[in-house]
Coordinates of C-alpha atoms in Angstrom, one line a residue:
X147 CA -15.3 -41.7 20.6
X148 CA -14.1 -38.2 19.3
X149 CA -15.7 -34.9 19.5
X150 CA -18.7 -35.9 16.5
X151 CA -21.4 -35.5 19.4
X152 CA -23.3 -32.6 20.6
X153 CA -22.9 -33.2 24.1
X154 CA -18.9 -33.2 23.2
X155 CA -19.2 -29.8 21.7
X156 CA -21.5 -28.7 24.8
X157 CA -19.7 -29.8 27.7
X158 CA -16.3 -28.4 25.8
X159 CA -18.1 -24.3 25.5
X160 CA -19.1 -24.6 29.3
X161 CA -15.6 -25.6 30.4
X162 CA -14.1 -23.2 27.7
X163 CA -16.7 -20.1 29.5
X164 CA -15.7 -21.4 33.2
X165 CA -11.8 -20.9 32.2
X166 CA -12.1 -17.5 30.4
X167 CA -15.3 -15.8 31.1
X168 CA -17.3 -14.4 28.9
X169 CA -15.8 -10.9 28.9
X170 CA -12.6 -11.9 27.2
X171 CA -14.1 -14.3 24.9
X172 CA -16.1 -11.1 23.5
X173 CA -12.9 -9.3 23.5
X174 CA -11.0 -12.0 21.2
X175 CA -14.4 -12.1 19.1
X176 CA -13.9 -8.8 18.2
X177 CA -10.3 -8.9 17.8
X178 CA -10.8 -11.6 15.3
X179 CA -13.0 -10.0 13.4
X180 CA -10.4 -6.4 13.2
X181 CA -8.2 -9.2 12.3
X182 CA -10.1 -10.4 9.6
X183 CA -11.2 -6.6 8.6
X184 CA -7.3 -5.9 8.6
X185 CA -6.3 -8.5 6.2
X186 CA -9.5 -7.7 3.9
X187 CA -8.1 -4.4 3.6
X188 CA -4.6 -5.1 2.9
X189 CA -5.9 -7.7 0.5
X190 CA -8.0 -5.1 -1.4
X191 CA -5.0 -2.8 -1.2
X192 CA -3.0 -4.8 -2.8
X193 CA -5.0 -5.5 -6.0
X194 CA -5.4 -1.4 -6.5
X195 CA -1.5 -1.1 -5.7
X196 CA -1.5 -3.6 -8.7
X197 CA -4.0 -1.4 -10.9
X198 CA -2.1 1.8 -9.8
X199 CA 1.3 0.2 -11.2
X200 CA -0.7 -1.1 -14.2
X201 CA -1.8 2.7 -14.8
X202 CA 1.3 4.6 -14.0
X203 CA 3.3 2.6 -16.6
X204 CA 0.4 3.3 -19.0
X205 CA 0.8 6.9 -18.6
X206 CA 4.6 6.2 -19.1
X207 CA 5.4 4.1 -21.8
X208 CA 1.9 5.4 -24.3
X209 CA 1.2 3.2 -27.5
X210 CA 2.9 4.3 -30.6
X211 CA 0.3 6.7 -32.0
X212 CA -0.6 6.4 -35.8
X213 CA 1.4 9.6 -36.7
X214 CA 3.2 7.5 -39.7
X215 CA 0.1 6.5 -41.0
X216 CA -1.3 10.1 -41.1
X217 CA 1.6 11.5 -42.6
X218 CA 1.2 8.6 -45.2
X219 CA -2.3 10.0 -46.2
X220 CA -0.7 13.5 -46.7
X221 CA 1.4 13.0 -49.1
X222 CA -0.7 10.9 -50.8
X223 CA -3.3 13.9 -50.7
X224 CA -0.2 16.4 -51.4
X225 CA 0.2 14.3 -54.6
X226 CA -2.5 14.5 -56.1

């Protein structure tokens, strides 16, 4: 006979009110949730840490432009 019935659940939120009153179980509600908030945030910083990295070594190491290839088509044009 575990907790699977309602009464269970019931008679364990009236005893659970009686020890801590309803005042601090609305203060640890809303802790929760800044917790939760928190670690959204911190989550969603990491990811544009991880884009900003991504970017910044962009910036620093560019791709090879196509210079030879342009100076190829020069001196075929100077040639001719």
């Amino acid at each position: 006979m575990g907790l699977d019935s309602i009464w269970h659940w019931l008679i364990l939120l009236v005893v659970i009110l009686l020890i801590f009153g309803t005042g601090k179980l609305t203060r640890v509600g809303s802790d929760l949730g800044n917790a939760v908030r928190g670690f959204k945030k911190a989550m969603q910083g990491d990811e544009d840490e991880e884009k900003r990295k991504a970017q910044e070594k962009l910036q620093a190491d560019p791709p090879p432009s196509n210079t030879q290839s342009t100076q190829n088509q020069r001196d075929s044009n100077e040639s001719k």
